[in-house]
Short mmCIF file of C-alpha atoms in Angstrom, two decimals:
data_model
loop_
_atom_site.label_atom_id
_atom_site.label_comp_id
_atom_site.label_asym_id
_atom_site.label_seq_id
_atom_site.Cartn_x
_atom_site.Cartn_y
_atom_site.Cartn_z
CA UNK A 1 116.75 116.85 108.18
CA UNK A 2 112.80 117.39 108.18
CA UNK A 3 112.99 117.86 112.13
CA UNK A 4 115.07 121.48 111.10
CA UNK A 5 111.99 122.60 109.10
CA UNK A 6 110.06 122.15 112.87
CA UNK A 7 106.49 121.46 111.29
CA UNK A 8 103.74 122.05 112.47
CA UNK A 9 100.13 120.16 111.37
CA UNK A 10 99.19 123.20 108.43
CA UNK A 11 102.48 123.54 106.88
CA UNK A 12 102.87 123.09 103.18
CA UNK A 13 106.23 120.90 102.40
CA UNK A 14 108.15 121.32 99.24
CA UNK A 15 110.88 119.10 97.89
CA UNK A 16 112.46 121.00 94.66
CA UNK A 17 114.82 117.88 94.00
CA UNK A 18 112.75 115.17 95.88
CA UNK A 19 115.07 112.21 94.12
CA UNK A 20 113.44 109.15 95.78
CA UNK A 21 110.82 111.20 98.03
CA UNK A 22 112.65 110.18 101.27
CA UNK A 23 112.19 113.80 102.55
CA UNK A 24 108.57 114.23 101.89
CA UNK A 25 107.82 110.72 103.26
CA UNK A 26 108.96 111.98 106.30
CA UNK A 27 107.73 115.12 106.11
CA UNK A 28 103.98 113.18 105.72
CA UNK A 29 104.78 111.30 108.43
CA UNK A 30 105.59 113.93 110.78
CA UNK A 31 102.28 115.54 109.24
CA UNK A 32 99.98 112.76 109.87
CA UNK A 33 100.66 112.24 113.39
CA UNK A 34 100.30 115.44 114.04
CA UNK A 35 96.92 115.34 112.69
CA UNK A 36 95.86 112.37 115.63
CA UNK A 37 94.00 110.11 113.72
CA UNK A 38 92.00 112.80 111.73
CA UNK A 39 90.89 110.98 108.89
CA UNK A 40 89.61 114.29 106.93
CA UNK A 41 93.04 115.98 107.98
CA UNK A 42 95.06 113.34 106.51
CA UNK A 43 93.61 113.24 103.36
CA UNK A 44 94.11 116.84 103.16
CA UNK A 45 97.91 116.28 104.24
CA UNK A 46 97.99 113.46 101.21
CA UNK A 47 96.17 116.03 98.70
CA UNK A 48 96.99 119.28 99.56
CA UNK A 49 100.29 119.41 101.59
CA UNK A 50 103.32 117.71 100.12
CA UNK A 51 104.54 118.87 97.17
CA UNK A 52 107.85 117.32 94.93
CA UNK A 53 110.16 117.98 91.72
CA UNK A 54 112.12 115.73 90.05
CA UNK A 55 113.95 116.01 86.65
CA UNK A 56 114.93 112.18 86.37
CA UNK A 57 112.86 109.83 85.44
CA UNK A 58 113.89 107.06 86.79
CA UNK A 59 113.99 108.68 90.84
CA UNK A 60 110.29 110.53 89.52
CA UNK A 61 109.01 107.04 89.56
CA UNK A 62 110.47 105.86 92.59
CA UNK A 63 108.97 108.99 94.43
CA UNK A 64 106.00 108.11 93.65
CA UNK A 65 105.63 104.73 94.53
CA UNK A 66 107.24 105.36 97.67
CA UNK A 67 105.05 108.10 98.17
CA UNK A 68 102.34 105.51 97.15
CA UNK A 69 103.40 102.35 99.52
CA UNK A 70 103.57 104.78 102.22
CA UNK A 71 99.84 105.83 102.50
CA UNK A 72 99.95 108.75 99.73
CA UNK A 73 98.39 108.25 96.25
CA UNK A 74 97.36 112.05 95.82
CA UNK A 75 100.30 114.35 96.43
CA UNK A 76 101.57 116.94 94.32
CA UNK A 77 104.83 115.49 92.20
CA UNK A 78 105.84 117.06 89.34
CA UNK A 79 108.24 115.34 86.53
CA UNK A 80 110.05 118.44 85.87
CA UNK A 81 113.16 120.58 86.94
CA UNK A 82 112.23 123.20 89.72
CA UNK A 83 114.91 125.42 88.92
CA UNK A 84 113.38 128.38 87.51
CA UNK A 85 115.25 129.73 84.44
CA UNK A 86 115.74 133.94 83.49
CA UNK A 87 117.39 135.19 80.23
CA UNK A 88 119.45 137.59 79.97
CA UNK A 89 116.93 140.86 81.15
CA UNK A 90 116.21 138.21 83.70
CA UNK A 91 112.68 138.01 82.32
CA UNK A 92 111.47 134.24 83.95
CA UNK A 93 110.78 132.22 81.05
CA UNK A 94 107.19 131.50 80.28
CA UNK A 95 107.33 127.77 81.54
CA UNK A 96 109.01 128.65 84.36
CA UNK A 97 106.62 131.33 85.70
CA UNK A 98 103.79 128.64 84.82
CA UNK A 99 105.34 126.49 87.24
CA UNK A 100 106.20 129.22 89.78
CA UNK A 101 102.52 130.44 89.78
CA UNK A 102 101.07 127.05 89.90
CA UNK A 103 103.49 125.72 93.21
CA UNK A 104 102.96 129.59 94.74
CA UNK A 105 99.12 128.58 94.65
CA UNK A 106 99.66 125.66 96.48
CA UNK A 107 101.62 128.20 99.23
CA UNK A 108 103.95 125.93 100.36
CA UNK A 109 105.31 127.05 103.83
CA UNK A 110 108.54 124.67 104.18
CA UNK A 111 110.68 123.68 101.65
CA UNK A 112 113.29 120.71 102.63
CA UNK A 113 115.83 120.12 99.57
CA UNK A 114 119.27 117.62 99.19
CA UNK A 115 119.95 119.08 95.61
CA UNK A 116 122.73 117.57 93.04
CA UNK A 117 125.81 118.94 93.10
CA UNK A 118 127.64 117.35 89.89
CA UNK A 119 126.09 119.20 87.24
CA UNK A 120 124.13 122.33 88.56
CA UNK A 121 125.40 125.13 91.33
CA UNK A 122 123.69 124.19 94.25
CA UNK A 123 122.99 128.42 94.79
CA UNK A 124 120.56 127.96 91.40
CA UNK A 125 118.30 125.30 93.44
CA UNK A 126 118.52 127.51 96.47
CA UNK A 127 116.93 130.39 94.79
CA UNK A 128 114.66 128.82 92.96
CA UNK A 129 113.39 127.27 96.20
CA UNK A 130 113.25 130.72 98.05
CA UNK A 131 111.25 131.76 95.09
CA UNK A 132 108.22 128.85 95.69
CA UNK A 133 108.32 130.06 99.10
CA UNK A 134 105.43 132.01 100.96
CA UNK A 135 107.05 135.24 102.73
CA UNK A 136 108.28 133.87 105.84
CA UNK A 137 108.43 130.09 104.93
CA UNK A 138 111.14 128.16 105.98
CA UNK A 139 114.12 126.30 103.40
CA UNK A 140 116.63 123.50 104.79
CA UNK A 141 118.48 122.82 102.51
CA UNK A 142 121.87 120.53 102.47
CA UNK A 143 124.65 122.17 101.10
CA UNK A 144 128.87 121.12 100.30
CA UNK A 145 131.13 122.88 102.73
CA UNK A 146 132.29 124.78 99.46
CA UNK A 147 129.64 126.09 98.49
CA UNK A 148 129.81 129.24 100.80
CA UNK A 149 133.19 130.11 100.57
#
């Protein structure tokens, strides 16, 4: 899945529903391989180029553990809902605006997600992910067939 994002060495990768962190671990491995052993570059990848969000506490803890065990203890993993909520006047809630502004400051260029399908419409996750990406960024998303019909 991460291969579809066609990562470059300086890409910042976002997963807005990271689950156990599989996509971020794959992205980290690809970015580290592109660093060719440059420790300063690898540190920068771990510290600035990986962003994940998860609402489920067990999955969040698992993602943190997985990232740590795979050599990254510093990525920007956030325990919260990634959906940007608007009220009836399409105004973004204050807490969501702060999250969006924080993530946008990190300048994600690629977003790879597999959103949950049971409760929220995957289109909501798609729209939120697009809001986080820098202009010209790339979104790779797994969607059920019936979503677009």
